[in-house]
PDB file of C-alpha atoms in Angstrom:
ATOM      1  CA  MET A 141       0.000   0.000   0.000  1.00 49.00           C
ATOM      2  CA  THR A 142       1.339   3.402  -0.947  1.00 56.00           C
ATOM      3  CA  GLN A 143       1.719   6.242   1.498  1.00 68.00           C
ATOM      4  CA  LYS A 144      -0.825   9.050   1.331  1.00 73.00           C
ATOM      5  CA  PRO A 145       0.685  12.220  -0.155  1.00 78.00           C
ATOM      6  CA  SER A 146       1.287  15.211   2.079  1.00 81.00           C
ATOM      7  CA  GLU A 147      -0.948  18.268   2.032  1.00 79.00           C
ATOM      8  CA  ALA A 148       1.660  20.147  -0.035  1.00 83.00           C
ATOM      9  CA  GLU A 149       1.802  17.306  -2.575  1.00 85.00           C
ATOM     10  CA  GLN A 150      -1.998  17.215  -2.788  1.00 83.00           C
ATOM     11  CA  ARG A 151      -2.135  20.967  -3.366  1.00 84.00           C
ATOM     12  CA  ALA A 152       0.535  20.625  -6.081  1.00 88.00           C
ATOM     13  CA  ILE A 153      -1.567  17.935  -7.781  1.00 88.00           C
ATOM     14  CA  ILE A 154      -4.607  20.224  -7.753  1.00 88.00           C
ATOM     15  CA  LYS A 155      -2.549  23.094  -9.152  1.00 91.00           C
ATOM     16  CA  ARG A 156      -1.285  20.870 -12.002  1.00 92.00           C
ATOM     17  CA  LEU A 157      -4.797  19.615 -12.723  1.00 92.00           C
ATOM     18  CA  ASP A 158      -6.227  23.148 -12.738  1.00 92.00           C
ATOM     19  CA  LYS A 159      -3.714  24.101 -15.454  1.00 95.00           C
ATOM     20  CA  PHE A 160      -4.292  20.860 -17.344  1.00 93.00           C
ATOM     21  CA  SER A 161      -8.096  21.073 -17.284  1.00 93.00           C
ATOM     22  CA  ARG A 162      -7.997  24.730 -18.311  1.00 92.00           C
ATOM     23  CA  PHE A 163      -5.770  23.730 -21.271  1.00 94.00           C
ATOM     24  CA  THR A 164      -7.959  20.792 -22.309  1.00 92.00           C
ATOM     25  CA  ASP A 165     -11.381  22.315 -21.608  1.00 91.00           C
ATOM     26  CA  SER A 166     -11.301  26.127 -21.750  1.00 89.00           C
ATOM     27  CA  SER A 167      -8.089  27.589 -23.126  1.00 90.00           C
ATOM     28  CA  ILE A 168      -9.480  28.995 -26.386  1.00 91.00           C
ATOM     29  CA  GLY A 169     -11.980  31.838 -26.299  1.00 90.00           C
ATOM     30  CA  LEU A 170     -14.560  31.877 -29.078  1.00 88.00           C
ATOM     31  CA  PRO A 171     -14.715  35.307 -30.748  1.00 91.00           C
ATOM     32  CA  PHE A 172     -17.666  37.526 -29.845  1.00 91.00           C
ATOM     33  CA  THR A 173     -18.789  35.159 -27.054  1.00 89.00           C
ATOM     34  CA  ARG A 174     -17.912  34.449 -23.459  1.00 90.00           C
ATOM     35  CA  PHE A 175     -17.680  30.752 -24.264  1.00 88.00           C
ATOM     36  CA  LYS A 176     -14.343  28.935 -24.185  1.00 91.00           C
ATOM     37  CA  ILE A 177     -13.371  25.572 -25.557  1.00 91.00           C
ATOM     38  CA  GLY A 178     -10.220  23.590 -25.015  1.00 90.00           C
ATOM     39  CA  VAL A 179      -7.697  21.652 -26.993  1.00 90.00           C
ATOM     40  CA  GLU A 180      -9.612  18.436 -26.348  1.00 90.00           C
ATOM     41  CA  ALA A 181     -12.645  19.768 -28.254  1.00 86.00           C
ATOM     42  CA  ILE A 182     -10.400  20.694 -31.210  1.00 89.00           C
ATOM     43  CA  ILE A 183      -8.657  17.313 -31.196  1.00 89.00           C
ATOM     44  CA  GLY A 184     -12.063  15.626 -30.911  1.00 86.00           C
ATOM     45  CA  LEU A 185     -12.911  16.920 -34.397  1.00 86.00           C
ATOM     46  CA  ILE A 186     -10.519  14.323 -35.859  1.00 86.00           C
ATOM     47  CA  PRO A 187     -12.789  11.288 -36.412  1.00 82.00           C
ATOM     48  CA  GLY A 188     -11.968   8.315 -34.171  1.00 75.00           C
ATOM     49  CA  ILE A 189      -8.432   9.295 -33.239  1.00 88.00           C
ATOM     50  CA  GLY A 190      -9.487  12.548 -31.592  1.00 88.00           C
ATOM     51  CA  ASP A 191     -11.852  10.774 -29.231  1.00 87.00           C
ATOM     52  CA  LEU A 192      -9.156   8.277 -28.231  1.00 90.00           C
ATOM     53  CA  VAL A 193      -6.679  11.093 -27.591  1.00 92.00           C
ATOM     54  CA  GLY A 194      -9.325  12.853 -25.472  1.00 90.00           C
ATOM     55  CA  LEU A 195      -9.877   9.628 -23.531  1.00 91.00           C
ATOM     56  CA  ALA A 196      -6.140   9.341 -22.858  1.00 93.00           C
ATOM     57  CA  MET A 197      -6.001  12.969 -21.726  1.00 92.00           C
ATOM     58  CA  SER A 198      -8.888  12.359 -19.320  1.00 92.00           C
ATOM     59  CA  GLY A 199      -7.032   9.323 -17.990  1.00 93.00           C
ATOM     60  CA  TYR A 200      -4.286  11.637 -16.754  1.00 94.00           C
ATOM     61  CA  VAL A 201      -6.724  13.317 -14.356  1.00 93.00           C
ATOM     62  CA  LEU A 202      -7.755   9.901 -13.039  1.00 94.00           C
ATOM     63  CA  LEU A 203      -4.098   8.922 -12.589  1.00 93.00           C
ATOM     64  CA  GLU A 204      -3.449  12.079 -10.563  1.00 92.00           C
ATOM     65  CA  ALA A 205      -6.534  11.315  -8.446  1.00 93.00           C
ATOM     66  CA  GLN A 206      -5.035   7.912  -7.680  1.00 92.00           C
ATOM     67  CA  ARG A 207      -1.742   9.551  -6.685  1.00 89.00           C
ATOM     68  CA  ALA A 208      -3.591  12.032  -4.472  1.00 90.00           C
ATOM     69  CA  GLY A 209      -5.286   9.210  -2.570  1.00 88.00           C
ATOM     70  CA  ALA A 210      -8.846   9.884  -3.779  1.00 91.00           C
ATOM     71  CA  SER A 211     -11.561   7.572  -2.500  1.00 92.00           C
ATOM     72  CA  GLY A 212     -13.058   4.836  -4.633  1.00 93.00           C
ATOM     73  CA  ASP A 213     -16.314   6.787  -4.851  1.00 95.00           C
ATOM     74  CA  VAL A 214     -14.567   9.859  -6.258  1.00 95.00           C
ATOM     75  CA  LYS A 215     -12.689   7.744  -8.819  1.00 95.00           C
ATOM     76  CA  ARG A 216     -15.923   5.986  -9.880  1.00 96.00           C
ATOM     77  CA  ARG A 217     -17.597   9.355 -10.413  1.00 96.00           C
ATOM     78  CA  MET A 218     -14.586  10.458 -12.450  1.00 96.00           C
ATOM     79  CA  LEU A 219     -14.789   7.301 -14.553  1.00 96.00           C
ATOM     80  CA  ARG A 220     -18.480   8.000 -15.136  1.00 96.00           C
ATOM     81  CA  ASN A 221     -17.656  11.525 -16.369  1.00 95.00           C
ATOM     82  CA  ILE A 222     -14.906  10.166 -18.627  1.00 95.00           C
ATOM     83  CA  GLY A 223     -17.232   7.464 -19.988  1.00 94.00           C
ATOM     84  CA  ILE A 224     -20.024   9.939 -20.737  1.00 94.00           C
ATOM     85  CA  ASP A 225     -17.593  12.324 -22.417  1.00 92.00           C
ATOM     86  CA  PHE A 226     -16.095   9.530 -24.535  1.00 91.00           C
ATOM     87  CA  ALA A 227     -19.335   7.764 -25.485  1.00 91.00           C
ATOM     88  CA  VAL A 228     -21.255  10.902 -26.459  1.00 91.00           C
ATOM     89  CA  GLY A 229     -18.141  12.299 -28.134  1.00 87.00           C
ATOM     90  CA  LEU A 230     -18.253   9.406 -30.611  1.00 87.00           C
ATOM     91  CA  VAL A 231     -21.505  10.734 -32.107  1.00 87.00           C
ATOM     92  CA  PRO A 232     -20.627  12.830 -35.176  1.00 85.00           C
ATOM     93  CA  VAL A 233     -21.186  16.607 -34.870  1.00 85.00           C
ATOM     94  CA  PHE A 234     -23.400  16.416 -31.746  1.00 89.00           C
ATOM     95  CA  GLY A 235     -20.615  14.641 -29.848  1.00 86.00           C
ATOM     96  CA  ASP A 236     -18.109  17.346 -30.704  1.00 85.00           C
ATOM     97  CA  ALA A 237     -20.459  20.060 -29.467  1.00 89.00           C
ATOM     98  CA  PHE A 238     -21.228  18.041 -26.328  1.00 91.00           C
ATOM     99  CA  ASP A 239     -17.509  17.556 -25.651  1.00 86.00           C
ATOM    100  CA  ALA A 240     -16.950  21.323 -25.815  1.00 87.00           C
ATOM    101  CA  VAL A 241     -19.730  21.930 -23.279  1.00 91.00           C
ATOM    102  CA  TYR A 242     -19.414  18.947 -20.904  1.00 92.00           C
ATOM    103  CA  LYS A 243     -15.753  19.603 -19.914  1.00 93.00           C
ATOM    104  CA  ALA A 244     -15.065  16.276 -18.195  1.00 93.00           C
ATOM    105  CA  ASN A 245     -11.546  17.198 -17.068  1.00 94.00           C
ATOM    106  CA  THR A 246     -12.782  20.345 -15.334  1.00 94.00           C
ATOM    107  CA  ARG A 247     -15.550  18.330 -13.650  1.00 95.00           C
ATOM    108  CA  ASN A 248     -13.080  15.686 -12.497  1.00 95.00           C
ATOM    109  CA  THR A 249     -10.591  18.255 -11.227  1.00 95.00           C
ATOM    110  CA  ARG A 250     -13.413  19.866  -9.230  1.00 94.00           C
ATOM    111  CA  LEU A 251     -14.414  16.462  -7.807  1.00 95.00           C
ATOM    112  CA  LEU A 252     -10.847  15.816  -6.658  1.00 94.00           C
ATOM    113  CA  ARG A 253     -10.421  19.351  -5.265  1.00 93.00           C
ATOM    114  CA  ASP A 254     -13.654  19.063  -3.274  1.00 93.00           C
ATOM    115  CA  TYR A 255     -12.644  15.653  -1.944  1.00 92.00           C
ATOM    116  CA  LEU A 256      -9.163  16.797  -0.901  1.00 89.00           C
ATOM    117  CA  ASN A 257     -10.500  19.982   0.677  1.00 87.00           C
ATOM    118  CA  THR A 258     -12.894  17.955   2.842  1.00 86.00           C
ATOM    119  CA  GLN A 259     -10.035  15.612   3.776  1.00 80.00           C
ATOM    120  CA  LEU A 260      -7.759  18.505   4.717  1.00 71.00           C
ATOM    121  CA  ALA A 261     -10.515  20.271   6.648  1.00 69.00           C
ATOM    122  CA  VAL A 262     -11.133  17.282   8.889  1.00 58.00           C
ATOM    123  CA  GLU A 263      -8.878  17.605  11.879  1.00 57.00           C
ATOM    124  CA  PRO A 264      -7.848  14.406  13.559  1.00 59.00           C
ATOM    125  CA  PRO A 265      -9.433  13.902  16.959  1.00 63.00           C
ATOM    126  CA  PRO A 266      -7.249  15.087  19.835  1.00 69.00           C
ATOM    127  CA  LYS A 267      -5.208  12.375  21.451  1.00 74.00           C
ATOM    128  CA  VAL A 268      -6.643  11.198  24.732  1.00 77.00           C
ATOM    129  CA  PHE A 269      -4.298  11.643  27.641  1.00 75.00           C
ATOM    130  CA  PRO A 270      -3.336   8.196  29.011  1.00 78.00           C
ATOM    131  CA  TRP A 271      -4.735   8.723  32.514  1.00 78.00           C
ATOM    132  CA  LYS A 272      -4.996   5.006  33.293  1.00 82.00           C
ATOM    133  CA  ILE A 273      -1.314   4.467  32.568  1.00 80.00           C
ATOM    134  CA  VAL A 274      -0.257   7.526  34.616  1.00 77.00           C
ATOM    135  CA  ILE A 275      -2.400   6.464  37.592  1.00 85.00           C
ATOM    136  CA  GLY A 276      -1.204   2.849  37.324  1.00 80.00           C
ATOM    137  CA  LEU A 277       2.446   3.875  37.209  1.00 78.00           C
ATOM    138  CA  SER A 278       1.917   6.315  40.109  1.00 84.00           C
ATOM    139  CA  VAL A 279       0.419   3.552  42.251  1.00 84.00           C
ATOM    140  CA  LEU A 280       3.222   1.185  41.254  1.00 80.00           C
ATOM    141  CA  PHE A 281       5.965   3.723  42.103  1.00 78.00           C
ATOM    142  CA  ALA A 282       4.212   4.681  45.348  1.00 82.00           C
ATOM    143  CA  GLY A 283       4.115   1.009  46.299  1.00 81.00           C
ATOM    144  CA  ILE A 284       7.783   0.549  45.463  1.00 81.00           C
ATOM    145  CA  ALA A 285       8.749   3.738  47.325  1.00 80.00           C
ATOM    146  CA  GLY A 286       6.640   2.660  50.342  1.00 81.00           C
ATOM    147  CA  GLY A 287       8.256  -0.797  50.307  1.00 78.00           C
ATOM    148  CA  VAL A 288      11.758   0.674  50.123  1.00 76.00           C
ATOM    149  CA  ALA A 289      10.917   3.126  52.947  1.00 78.00           C
ATOM    150  CA  ALA A 290       9.580   0.295  55.112  1.00 80.00           C
ATOM    151  CA  ILE A 291      12.750  -1.740  54.620  1.00 78.00           C
ATOM    152  CA  LEU A 292      15.054   1.127  55.476  1.00 70.00           C
TER     153      LEU A 292
END
């Protein structure tokens, strides 16, 4: 079993994924609109190959989620987003438009960010002071000290 990454490593993963998802999903502004598409939508225009390249690019986000220690539920939801994006993306014309709007990598980055933020926000419970051990040792030492005093 691999060790869970530190908070700094998790934040670095999120930073990388933010840049990556912006590149793949919203790096190109469409003229005269507020809408942005990414490189994945452009690559998706290439029949067959584009969808496979998009699938591979989405796999990177899932790989980073694994490295970050995401839960099985988060990874299943990411796989669902990737599957929807890939399957609908195979449909000519409609799939390309859907891919530009659905933005699976951005969705998956948000899922991972939300998961890690909840994990980092949860503080571990405070350690309970070992009163029983302290009392037991005190009684033991008192008994030993009393026995030594009685002998002397």
